[in-house]
Coordinates of C-alpha atoms in Angstrom, one line a residue:
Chain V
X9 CA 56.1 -50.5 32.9
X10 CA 53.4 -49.8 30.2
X11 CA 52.8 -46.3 30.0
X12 CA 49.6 -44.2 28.4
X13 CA 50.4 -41.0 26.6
X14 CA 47.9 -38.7 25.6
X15 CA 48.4 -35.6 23.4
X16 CA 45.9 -33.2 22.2
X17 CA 47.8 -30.2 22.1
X18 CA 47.4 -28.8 18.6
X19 CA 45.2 -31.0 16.0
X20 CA 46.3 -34.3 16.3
X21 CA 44.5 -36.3 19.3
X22 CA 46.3 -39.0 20.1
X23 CA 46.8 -42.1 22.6
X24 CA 49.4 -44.5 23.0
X25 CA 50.9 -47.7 24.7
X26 CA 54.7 -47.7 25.2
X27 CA 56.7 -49.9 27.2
X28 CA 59.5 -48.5 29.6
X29 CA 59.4 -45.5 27.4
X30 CA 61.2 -47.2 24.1
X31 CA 58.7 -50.5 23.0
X32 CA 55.6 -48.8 21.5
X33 CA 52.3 -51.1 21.4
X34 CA 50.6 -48.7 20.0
X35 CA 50.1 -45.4 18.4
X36 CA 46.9 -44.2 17.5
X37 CA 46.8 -40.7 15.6
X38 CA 43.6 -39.0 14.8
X39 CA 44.9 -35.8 12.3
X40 CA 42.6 -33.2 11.4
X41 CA 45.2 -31.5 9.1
X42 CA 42.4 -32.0 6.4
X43 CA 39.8 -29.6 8.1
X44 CA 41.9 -27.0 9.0
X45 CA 43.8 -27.1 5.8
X46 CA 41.1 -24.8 4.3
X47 CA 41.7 -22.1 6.8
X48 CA 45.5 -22.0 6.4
X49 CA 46.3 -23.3 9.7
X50 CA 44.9 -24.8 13.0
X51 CA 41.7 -23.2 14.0
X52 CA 41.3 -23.4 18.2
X53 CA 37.8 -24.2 18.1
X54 CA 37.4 -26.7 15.4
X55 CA 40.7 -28.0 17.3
X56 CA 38.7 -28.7 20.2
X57 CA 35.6 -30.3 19.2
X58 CA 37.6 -32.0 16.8
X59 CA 39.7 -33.8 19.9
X60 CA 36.4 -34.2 22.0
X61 CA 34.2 -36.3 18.7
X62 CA 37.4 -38.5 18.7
X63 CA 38.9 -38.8 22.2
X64 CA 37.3 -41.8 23.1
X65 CA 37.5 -43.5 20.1
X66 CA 41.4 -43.2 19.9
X67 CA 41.6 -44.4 23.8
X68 CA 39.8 -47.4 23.0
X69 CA 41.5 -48.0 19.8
X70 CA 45.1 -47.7 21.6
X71 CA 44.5 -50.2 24.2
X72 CA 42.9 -52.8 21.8
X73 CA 45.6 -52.7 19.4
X74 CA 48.1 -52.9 22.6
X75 CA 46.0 -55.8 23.8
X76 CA 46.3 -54.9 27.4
X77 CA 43.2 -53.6 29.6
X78 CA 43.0 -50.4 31.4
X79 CA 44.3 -52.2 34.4
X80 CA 48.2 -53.0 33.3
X81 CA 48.9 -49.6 33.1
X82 CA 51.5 -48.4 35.5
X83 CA 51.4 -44.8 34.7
X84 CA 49.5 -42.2 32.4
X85 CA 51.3 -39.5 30.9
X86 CA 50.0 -36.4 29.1
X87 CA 50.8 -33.3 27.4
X88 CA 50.0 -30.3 29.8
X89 CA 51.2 -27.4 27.2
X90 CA 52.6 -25.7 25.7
X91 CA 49.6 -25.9 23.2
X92 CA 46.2 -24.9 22.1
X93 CA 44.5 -24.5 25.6
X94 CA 41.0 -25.7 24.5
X95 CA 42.7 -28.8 23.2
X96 CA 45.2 -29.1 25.6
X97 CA 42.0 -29.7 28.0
X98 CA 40.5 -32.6 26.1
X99 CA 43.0 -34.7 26.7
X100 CA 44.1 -33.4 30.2
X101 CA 40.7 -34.4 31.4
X102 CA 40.4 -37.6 29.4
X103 CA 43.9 -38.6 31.3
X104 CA 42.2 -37.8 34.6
X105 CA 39.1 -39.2 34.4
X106 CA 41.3 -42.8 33.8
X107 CA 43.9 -42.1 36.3
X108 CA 41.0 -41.4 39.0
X109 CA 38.9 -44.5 37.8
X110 CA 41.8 -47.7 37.4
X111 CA 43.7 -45.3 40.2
X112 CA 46.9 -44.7 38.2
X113 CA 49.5 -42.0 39.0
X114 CA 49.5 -39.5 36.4
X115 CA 52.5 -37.3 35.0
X116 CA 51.9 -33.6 33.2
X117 CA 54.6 -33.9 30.1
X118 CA 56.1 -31.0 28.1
X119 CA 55.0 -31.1 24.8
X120 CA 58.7 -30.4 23.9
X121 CA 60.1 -33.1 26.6
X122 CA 58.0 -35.1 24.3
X123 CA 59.2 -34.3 20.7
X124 CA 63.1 -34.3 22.4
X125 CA 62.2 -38.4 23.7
X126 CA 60.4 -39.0 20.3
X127 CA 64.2 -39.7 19.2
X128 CA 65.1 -41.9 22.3
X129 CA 62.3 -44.4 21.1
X130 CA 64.3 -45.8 17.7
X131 CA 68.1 -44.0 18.3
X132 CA 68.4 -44.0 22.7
X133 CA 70.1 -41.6 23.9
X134 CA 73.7 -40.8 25.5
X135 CA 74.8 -37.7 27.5
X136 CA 75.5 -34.9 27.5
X137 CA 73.5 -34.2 23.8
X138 CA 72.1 -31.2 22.1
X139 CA 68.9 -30.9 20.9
X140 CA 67.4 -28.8 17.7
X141 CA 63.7 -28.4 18.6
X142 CA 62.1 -27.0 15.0
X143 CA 58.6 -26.9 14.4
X144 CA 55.9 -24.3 13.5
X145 CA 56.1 -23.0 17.4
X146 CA 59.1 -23.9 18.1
X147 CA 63.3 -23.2 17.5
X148 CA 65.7 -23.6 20.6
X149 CA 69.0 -25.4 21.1
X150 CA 68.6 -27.5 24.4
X151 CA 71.5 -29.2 26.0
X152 CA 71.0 -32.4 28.3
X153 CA 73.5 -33.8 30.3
X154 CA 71.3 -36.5 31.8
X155 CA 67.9 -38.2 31.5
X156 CA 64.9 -35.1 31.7
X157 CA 67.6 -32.5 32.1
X158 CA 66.7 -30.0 30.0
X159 CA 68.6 -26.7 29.6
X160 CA 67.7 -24.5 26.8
X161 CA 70.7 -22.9 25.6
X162 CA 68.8 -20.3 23.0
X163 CA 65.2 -19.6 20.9
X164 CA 63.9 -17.8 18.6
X165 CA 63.4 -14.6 19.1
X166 CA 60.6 -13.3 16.9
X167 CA 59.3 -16.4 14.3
X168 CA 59.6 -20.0 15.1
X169 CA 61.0 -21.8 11.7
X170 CA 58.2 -23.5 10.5
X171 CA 56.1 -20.3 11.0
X172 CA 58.8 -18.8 8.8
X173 CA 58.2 -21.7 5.8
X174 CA 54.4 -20.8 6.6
X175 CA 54.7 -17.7 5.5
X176 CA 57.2 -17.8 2.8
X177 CA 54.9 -20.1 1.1
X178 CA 51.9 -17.5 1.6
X179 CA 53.5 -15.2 -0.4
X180 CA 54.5 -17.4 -2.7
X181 CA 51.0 -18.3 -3.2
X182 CA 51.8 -22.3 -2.4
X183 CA 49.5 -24.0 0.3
X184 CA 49.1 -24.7 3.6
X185 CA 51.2 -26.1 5.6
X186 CA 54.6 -24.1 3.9
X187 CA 57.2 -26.7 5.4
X188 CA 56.8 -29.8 2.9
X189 CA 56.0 -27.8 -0.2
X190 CA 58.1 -25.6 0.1
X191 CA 61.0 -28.1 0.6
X192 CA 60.2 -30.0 -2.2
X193 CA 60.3 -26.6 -4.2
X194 CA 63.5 -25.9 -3.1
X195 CA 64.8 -29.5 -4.0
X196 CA 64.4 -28.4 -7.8
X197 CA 65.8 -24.7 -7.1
X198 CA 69.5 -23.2 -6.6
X199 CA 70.4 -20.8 -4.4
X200 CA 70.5 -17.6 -6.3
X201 CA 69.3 -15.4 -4.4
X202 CA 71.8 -15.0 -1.4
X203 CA 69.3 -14.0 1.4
X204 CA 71.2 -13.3 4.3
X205 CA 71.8 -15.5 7.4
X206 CA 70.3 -13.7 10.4
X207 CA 72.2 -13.9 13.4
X208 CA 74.6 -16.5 12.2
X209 CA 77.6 -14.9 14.3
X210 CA 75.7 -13.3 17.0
X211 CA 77.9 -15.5 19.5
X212 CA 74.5 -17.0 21.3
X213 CA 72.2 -19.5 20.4
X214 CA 69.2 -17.8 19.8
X215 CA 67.5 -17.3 16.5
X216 CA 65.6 -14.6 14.5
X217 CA 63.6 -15.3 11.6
X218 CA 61.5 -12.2 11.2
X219 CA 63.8 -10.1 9.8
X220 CA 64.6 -13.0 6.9
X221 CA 60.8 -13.2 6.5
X222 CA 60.8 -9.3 6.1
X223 CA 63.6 -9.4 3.5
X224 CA 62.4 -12.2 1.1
X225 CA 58.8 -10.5 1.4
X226 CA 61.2 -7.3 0.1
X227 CA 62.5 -8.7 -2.7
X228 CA 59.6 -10.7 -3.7
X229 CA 57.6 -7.2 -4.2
X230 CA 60.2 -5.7 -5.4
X231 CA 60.7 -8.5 -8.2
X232 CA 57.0 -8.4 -9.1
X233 CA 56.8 -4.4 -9.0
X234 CA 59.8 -4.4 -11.7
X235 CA 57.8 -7.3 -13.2
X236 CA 60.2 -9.8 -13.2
X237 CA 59.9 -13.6 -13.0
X238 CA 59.9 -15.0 -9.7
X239 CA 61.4 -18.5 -10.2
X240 CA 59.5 -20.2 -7.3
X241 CA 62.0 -23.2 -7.2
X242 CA 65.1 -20.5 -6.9
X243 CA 63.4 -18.5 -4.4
X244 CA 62.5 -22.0 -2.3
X245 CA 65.5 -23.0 -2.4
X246 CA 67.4 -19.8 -1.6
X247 CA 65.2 -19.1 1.6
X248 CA 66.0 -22.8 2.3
X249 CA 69.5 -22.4 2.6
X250 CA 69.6 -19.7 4.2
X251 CA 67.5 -21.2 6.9
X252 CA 69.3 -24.5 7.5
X253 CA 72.5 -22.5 7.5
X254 CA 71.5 -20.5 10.1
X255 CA 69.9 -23.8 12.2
X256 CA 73.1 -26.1 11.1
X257 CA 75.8 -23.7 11.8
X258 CA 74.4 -22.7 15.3
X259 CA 73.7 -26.3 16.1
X260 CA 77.7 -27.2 15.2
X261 CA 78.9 -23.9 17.4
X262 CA 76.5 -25.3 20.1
X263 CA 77.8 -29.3 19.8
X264 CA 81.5 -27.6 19.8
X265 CA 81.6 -25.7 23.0
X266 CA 79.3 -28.4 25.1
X267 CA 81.6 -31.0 23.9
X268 CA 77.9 -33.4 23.6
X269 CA 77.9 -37.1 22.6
X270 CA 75.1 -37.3 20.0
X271 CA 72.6 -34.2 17.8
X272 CA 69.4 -35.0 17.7
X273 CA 66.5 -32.8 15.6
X274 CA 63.2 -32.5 16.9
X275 CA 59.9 -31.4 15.9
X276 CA 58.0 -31.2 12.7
X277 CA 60.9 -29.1 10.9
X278 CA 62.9 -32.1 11.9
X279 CA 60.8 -33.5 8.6
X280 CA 62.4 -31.6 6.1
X281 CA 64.7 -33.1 3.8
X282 CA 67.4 -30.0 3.1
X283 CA 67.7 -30.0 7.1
X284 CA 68.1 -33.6 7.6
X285 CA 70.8 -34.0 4.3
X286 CA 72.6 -30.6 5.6
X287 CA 73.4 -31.9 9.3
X288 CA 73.8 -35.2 8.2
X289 CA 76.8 -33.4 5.4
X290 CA 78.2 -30.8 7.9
X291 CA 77.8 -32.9 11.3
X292 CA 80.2 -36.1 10.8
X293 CA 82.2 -36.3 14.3
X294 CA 79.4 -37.4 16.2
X295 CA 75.7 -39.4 15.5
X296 CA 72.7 -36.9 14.3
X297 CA 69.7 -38.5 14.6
X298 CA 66.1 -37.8 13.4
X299 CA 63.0 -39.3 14.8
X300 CA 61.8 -41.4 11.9
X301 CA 58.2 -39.0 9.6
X302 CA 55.9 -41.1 12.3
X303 CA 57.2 -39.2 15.1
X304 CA 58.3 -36.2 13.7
X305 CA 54.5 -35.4 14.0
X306 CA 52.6 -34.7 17.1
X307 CA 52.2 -38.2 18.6
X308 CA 51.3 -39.7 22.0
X309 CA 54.2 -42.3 22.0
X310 CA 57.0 -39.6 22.7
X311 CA 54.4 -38.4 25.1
X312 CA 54.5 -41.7 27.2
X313 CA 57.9 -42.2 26.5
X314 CA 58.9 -38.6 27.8
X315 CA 56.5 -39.0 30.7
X316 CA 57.9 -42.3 31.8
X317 CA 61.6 -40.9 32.1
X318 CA 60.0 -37.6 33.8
X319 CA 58.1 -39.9 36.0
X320 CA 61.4 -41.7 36.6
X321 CA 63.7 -39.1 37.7
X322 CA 61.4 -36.9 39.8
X323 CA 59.7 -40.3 41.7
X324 CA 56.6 -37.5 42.2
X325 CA 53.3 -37.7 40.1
X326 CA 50.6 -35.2 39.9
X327 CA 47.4 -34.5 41.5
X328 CA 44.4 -34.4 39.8
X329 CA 44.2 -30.4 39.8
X330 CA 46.6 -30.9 37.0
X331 CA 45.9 -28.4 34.0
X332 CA 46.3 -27.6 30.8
X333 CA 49.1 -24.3 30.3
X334 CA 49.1 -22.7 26.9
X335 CA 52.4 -21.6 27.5
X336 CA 54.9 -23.4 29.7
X337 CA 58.7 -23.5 30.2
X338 CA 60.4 -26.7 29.5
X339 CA 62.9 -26.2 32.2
X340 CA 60.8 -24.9 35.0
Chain S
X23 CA 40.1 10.2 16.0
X24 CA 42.5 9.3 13.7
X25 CA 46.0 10.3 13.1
X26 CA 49.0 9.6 10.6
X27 CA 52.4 9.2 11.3
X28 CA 55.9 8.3 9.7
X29 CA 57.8 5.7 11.2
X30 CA 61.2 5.8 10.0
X31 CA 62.9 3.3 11.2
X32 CA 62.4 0.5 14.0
X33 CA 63.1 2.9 16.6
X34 CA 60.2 5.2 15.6
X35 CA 58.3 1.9 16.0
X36 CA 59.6 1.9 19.7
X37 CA 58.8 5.2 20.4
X38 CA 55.4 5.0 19.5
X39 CA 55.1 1.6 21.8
X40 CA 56.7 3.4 24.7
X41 CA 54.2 6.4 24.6
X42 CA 51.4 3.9 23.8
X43 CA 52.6 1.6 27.1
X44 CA 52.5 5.0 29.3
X45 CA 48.8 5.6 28.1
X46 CA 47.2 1.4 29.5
X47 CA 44.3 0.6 31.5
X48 CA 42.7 -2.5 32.5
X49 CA 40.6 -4.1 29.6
X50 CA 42.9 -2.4 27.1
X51 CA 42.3 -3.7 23.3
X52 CA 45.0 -2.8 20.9
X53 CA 44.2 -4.1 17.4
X54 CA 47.3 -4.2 14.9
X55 CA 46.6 -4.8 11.0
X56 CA 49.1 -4.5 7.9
X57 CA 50.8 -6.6 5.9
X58 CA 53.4 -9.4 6.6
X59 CA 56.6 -8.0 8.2
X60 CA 55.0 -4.7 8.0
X61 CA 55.7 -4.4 12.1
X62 CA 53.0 -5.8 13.8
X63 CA 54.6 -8.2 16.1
X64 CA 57.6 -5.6 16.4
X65 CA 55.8 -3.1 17.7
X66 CA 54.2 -5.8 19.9
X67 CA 57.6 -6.6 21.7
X68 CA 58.4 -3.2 22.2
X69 CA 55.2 -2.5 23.8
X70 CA 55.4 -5.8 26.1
X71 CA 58.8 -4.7 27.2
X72 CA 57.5 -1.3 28.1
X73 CA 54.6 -2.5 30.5
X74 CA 56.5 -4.6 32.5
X75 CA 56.5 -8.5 30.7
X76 CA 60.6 -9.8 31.5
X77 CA 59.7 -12.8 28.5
X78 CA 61.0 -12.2 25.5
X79 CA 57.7 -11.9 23.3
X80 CA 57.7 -14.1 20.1
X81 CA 55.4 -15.0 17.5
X82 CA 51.5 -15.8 18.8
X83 CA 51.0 -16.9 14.9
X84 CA 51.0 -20.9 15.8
X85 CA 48.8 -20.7 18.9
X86 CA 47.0 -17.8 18.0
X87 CA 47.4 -16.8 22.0
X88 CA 49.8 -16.2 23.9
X89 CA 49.8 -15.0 27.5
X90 CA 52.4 -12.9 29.6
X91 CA 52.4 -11.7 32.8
X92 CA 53.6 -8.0 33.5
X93 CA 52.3 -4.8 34.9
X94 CA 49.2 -5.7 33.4
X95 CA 48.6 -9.5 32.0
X96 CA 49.2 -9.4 28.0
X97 CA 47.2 -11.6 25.9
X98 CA 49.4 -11.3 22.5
X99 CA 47.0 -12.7 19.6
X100 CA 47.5 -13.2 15.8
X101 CA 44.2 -14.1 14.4
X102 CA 44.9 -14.5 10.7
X103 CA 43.5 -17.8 10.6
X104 CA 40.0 -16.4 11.5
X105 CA 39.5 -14.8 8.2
X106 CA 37.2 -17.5 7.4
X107 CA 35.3 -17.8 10.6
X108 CA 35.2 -14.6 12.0
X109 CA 35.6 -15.7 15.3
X110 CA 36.9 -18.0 18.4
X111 CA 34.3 -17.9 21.5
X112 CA 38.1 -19.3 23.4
X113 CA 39.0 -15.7 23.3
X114 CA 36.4 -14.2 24.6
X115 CA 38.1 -14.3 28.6
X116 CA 40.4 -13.0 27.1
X117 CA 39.3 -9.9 25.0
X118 CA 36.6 -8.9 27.6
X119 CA 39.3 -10.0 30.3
X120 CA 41.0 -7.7 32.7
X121 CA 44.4 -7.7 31.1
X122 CA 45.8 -5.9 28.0
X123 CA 45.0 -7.5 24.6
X124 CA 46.6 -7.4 21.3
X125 CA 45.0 -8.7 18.3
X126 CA 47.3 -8.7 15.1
X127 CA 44.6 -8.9 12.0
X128 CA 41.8 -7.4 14.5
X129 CA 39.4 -7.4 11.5
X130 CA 38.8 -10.3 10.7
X131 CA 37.2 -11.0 13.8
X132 CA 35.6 -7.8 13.8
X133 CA 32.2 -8.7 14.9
X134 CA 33.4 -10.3 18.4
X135 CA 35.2 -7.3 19.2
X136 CA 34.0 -3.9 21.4
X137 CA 33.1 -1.3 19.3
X138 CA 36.1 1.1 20.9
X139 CA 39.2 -0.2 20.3
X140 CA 43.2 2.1 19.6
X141 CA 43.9 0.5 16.0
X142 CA 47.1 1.0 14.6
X143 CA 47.1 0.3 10.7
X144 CA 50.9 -0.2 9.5
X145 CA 51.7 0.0 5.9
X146 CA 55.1 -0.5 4.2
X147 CA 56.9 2.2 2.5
X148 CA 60.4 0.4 2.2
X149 CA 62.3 -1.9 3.7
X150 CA 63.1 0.4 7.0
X151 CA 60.0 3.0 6.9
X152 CA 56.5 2.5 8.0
X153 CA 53.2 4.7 7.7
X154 CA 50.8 4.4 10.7
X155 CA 47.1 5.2 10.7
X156 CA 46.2 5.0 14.6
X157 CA 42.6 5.0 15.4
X158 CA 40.4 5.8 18.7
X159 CA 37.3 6.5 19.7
X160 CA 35.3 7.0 23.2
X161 CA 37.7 6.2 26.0
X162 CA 40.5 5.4 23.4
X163 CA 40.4 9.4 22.1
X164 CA 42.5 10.3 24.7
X165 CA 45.5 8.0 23.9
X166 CA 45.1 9.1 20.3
X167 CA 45.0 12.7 21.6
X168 CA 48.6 11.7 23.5
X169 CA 50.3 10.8 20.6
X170 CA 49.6 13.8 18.6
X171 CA 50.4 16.0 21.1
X172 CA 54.1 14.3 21.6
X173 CA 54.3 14.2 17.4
X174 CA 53.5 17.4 17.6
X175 CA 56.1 18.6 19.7

């Protein structure tokens, strides 16, 4: 069945072709990360017109590079939320307006359910597994012990992780977005400054980065009140560490007690190379898998692949009051 | 009106969110400012907990808005972003909605916002103790006038 996926949840609008949710056509993304890059960070209203200049665009292009028409498609699938609610709607309505004209059943996705099935498109998947959602919104531990079963098992309780890099980086005075720079930093740095591990043997799966953020904003002042040199690669590379040991070690305690087949790491955190190198050293028992950079990213493939599993188990499509939800719970 | 207090630790911060909560109304605007991890979003969760939301609250930073249901609905922003533009016309339901807002960085989208609004400025004296400069005017007075009176006491 060729599936459509369409996500405009944040700034990337995107459309895509993929076959029984694993053979991708196509993948068309549109990224604005150049226009909000001067304001820091995603701006909701230049989101939104953003997706609406290039919605059509990016449809079009998807089904040409596919080479199918409008008419193949067995089922449209698109993010519903959590997300940007202006943008959320572009897309939500673009999807509609197709599934009411070629009369196609249409599927509201999870933007999560998405980033989790970006990894079933190059790696598959086998039950039960545990999944490491990380991205600037995101951090939970979500066990699945079949096809679009999702149970979250923890999530951060303050800061998602790439928020955390965000702001690090801020402080530091490095750029927008914190997550790559600041890894590459750290890749030159050691761990001197032993920042501490929050919540590392709290016995649950959720996460805290606020208080870490706190503490490294701390000693940062601290350092430049006593007017010492920060070295930025140390600092990097400490706050690094400390993160990934908090994400890896909860992961393994996680994959332990759930006894799960395979680890797979979601989301645009998933991207960062003291992450992937640290699961990949400490996890050995079992396959860790990554979605390759391309779908790391926000993308409309794991949307369609997602969709067509959800669409799968549940044998139920939507209505065409579907909506966009800013905030939305992945097992509800 | 305007009056300074001493938080000491995180559990002054949860007083002061608890006698806050007792003081809503529909339409309430609660604007946060300080710097980061000065206690903006803690005080936030406290306060959440305390007018009814059963979510646990996290960031808004990504989305800029985040919505919970409670006693009241709670629209939990962080509008750091905005310094440059001043303003999102997709938060106006919001802000002029009837729920309870919270706007972490109100000022830099100052000139969308009511004139009357409880501010709570947080500034950090150490790693554990906060100084607060809360702020109300018109109908907001009278929750300023609260928390004296209990500090005072």
């Amino acid at each position: 069945m060729y599936v459509l996926g369409v996500e405009t949840s944040c700034d990337e609008t995107s459309v895509s072709i993929v076959k029984d949710g694993k053979f991708v056509l196509s993948n068309v993304v549109l990224s604005q990360i150049e226009i909000h890059k001067e304001y820091g960070g995603v701006v909701p209203e230049i989101a939104s017109r953003e997706h609406v200049k290039g919605i059509t665009y990016v449809f079009d292009k998807a089904i040409s590079e596919a080479g199918i028409n409008f008419e193949d498609i067995g089922l449209i699938a698109v993010t519903k939320g959590p997300g940007l609610i202006g943008s959320l709607l572009i897309g939500v309505n673009a999807a509609k307006v197709i599934s009411l004209n070629y009369n196609i059943p249409i599927v509201g996705v999870h933007h999560i359910a998405g980033h989790i099935y970006a990894n079933y498109i190059d790696n598959g998947m086998e039950f039960p597994l545990l999944a490491l959602v990380v991205s600037g919104g995101h951090t939970e531990l979500i066990l699945m012990e079949e096809h679009y079963d999702f149970k979250k098992l923890g999530e951060t309780q303050d800061d998602a992780v790439g928020e955390a890099y965000d702001k690090v980086a801020r402080i530091l005075g490095l750029p927008y977005p914190g997550g790559p720079i600041v890894d590459k930093k750290a890749a030159l740095g050691k761990d001197t400054m032993k920042f501490p591990r929050p919540m590392v043997d709290s016995g649950d799966f959720n996460f805290s980065f606020s208080g870490l953020k706190s503490h490294v904003i701390n000693v940062h002042h601290n350092m430049l009140q006593r007017h010492e040199d920060v070295n930025i690669e140390d600092f990097c590379a400490s706050f690094q560490e400390a993160v990934t040991d908090v994400l890896v070690s909860k992961t393994i305690q996680a994959k332990n007690m759930f006894d799960v087949k395979q680890v797979i790491v979601a989301g645009g955190v998933a991207a960062n190379s003291g992450l992937r190198r640290k699961m990949k050293e400490r996890i050995t028992d079992i396959p860790v898998y990554f979605p390759k950079m391309a779908y790391c990213t926000d993308n409309a493939a794991m949307i369609a692949s997602a969709g067509y599993f959800q669409y799968l188990k549940h044998q139920k499509a939507d209505d065409l009051f579907l909506n966009g939800q800013s905030r939305l719970n992945l097992e509800g | 009106m305007e009056i300074k207090l001493r938080l000491n630790s995180v559990k002054d911060t949860e007083i002061l969110a608890k006698i806050i909560s007792e003081k809503v109304f529909k339409g309430m605007i609660i604007g946060l400012k300080g710097d980061l991890g000065s206690g903006k979003t803690t005080f936030t969760k406290f306060f959440s907990k305390n007018i009814g939301v059963r979510d646990n609250l996290n960031s808004p930073t990504f989305t800029i808005l985040k919505i919970y249901d409670g006693n009241h609905p709670l629209y939990h922003m962080d509008v750091y972003r905005l310094e440059d533009i001043g303003y999102d016309y997709e938060l106006d339901e919001f802000i002029y909605g009837d729920g309870i807002s919270v706007i972490e960085w109100y000022p830099y989208i100052n000139k969308m916002l009511p004139n009357e609004l409880l501010s709570i400025d947080f500034r950090v004296i150490d790693e554990q103790k906060r100084d607060v400069v809360i702020k109300g005017e018109g109908i907001y007075e009278e929750v300023v006038k609260t928390i004296s009176h209990r500090y005072s006491n």
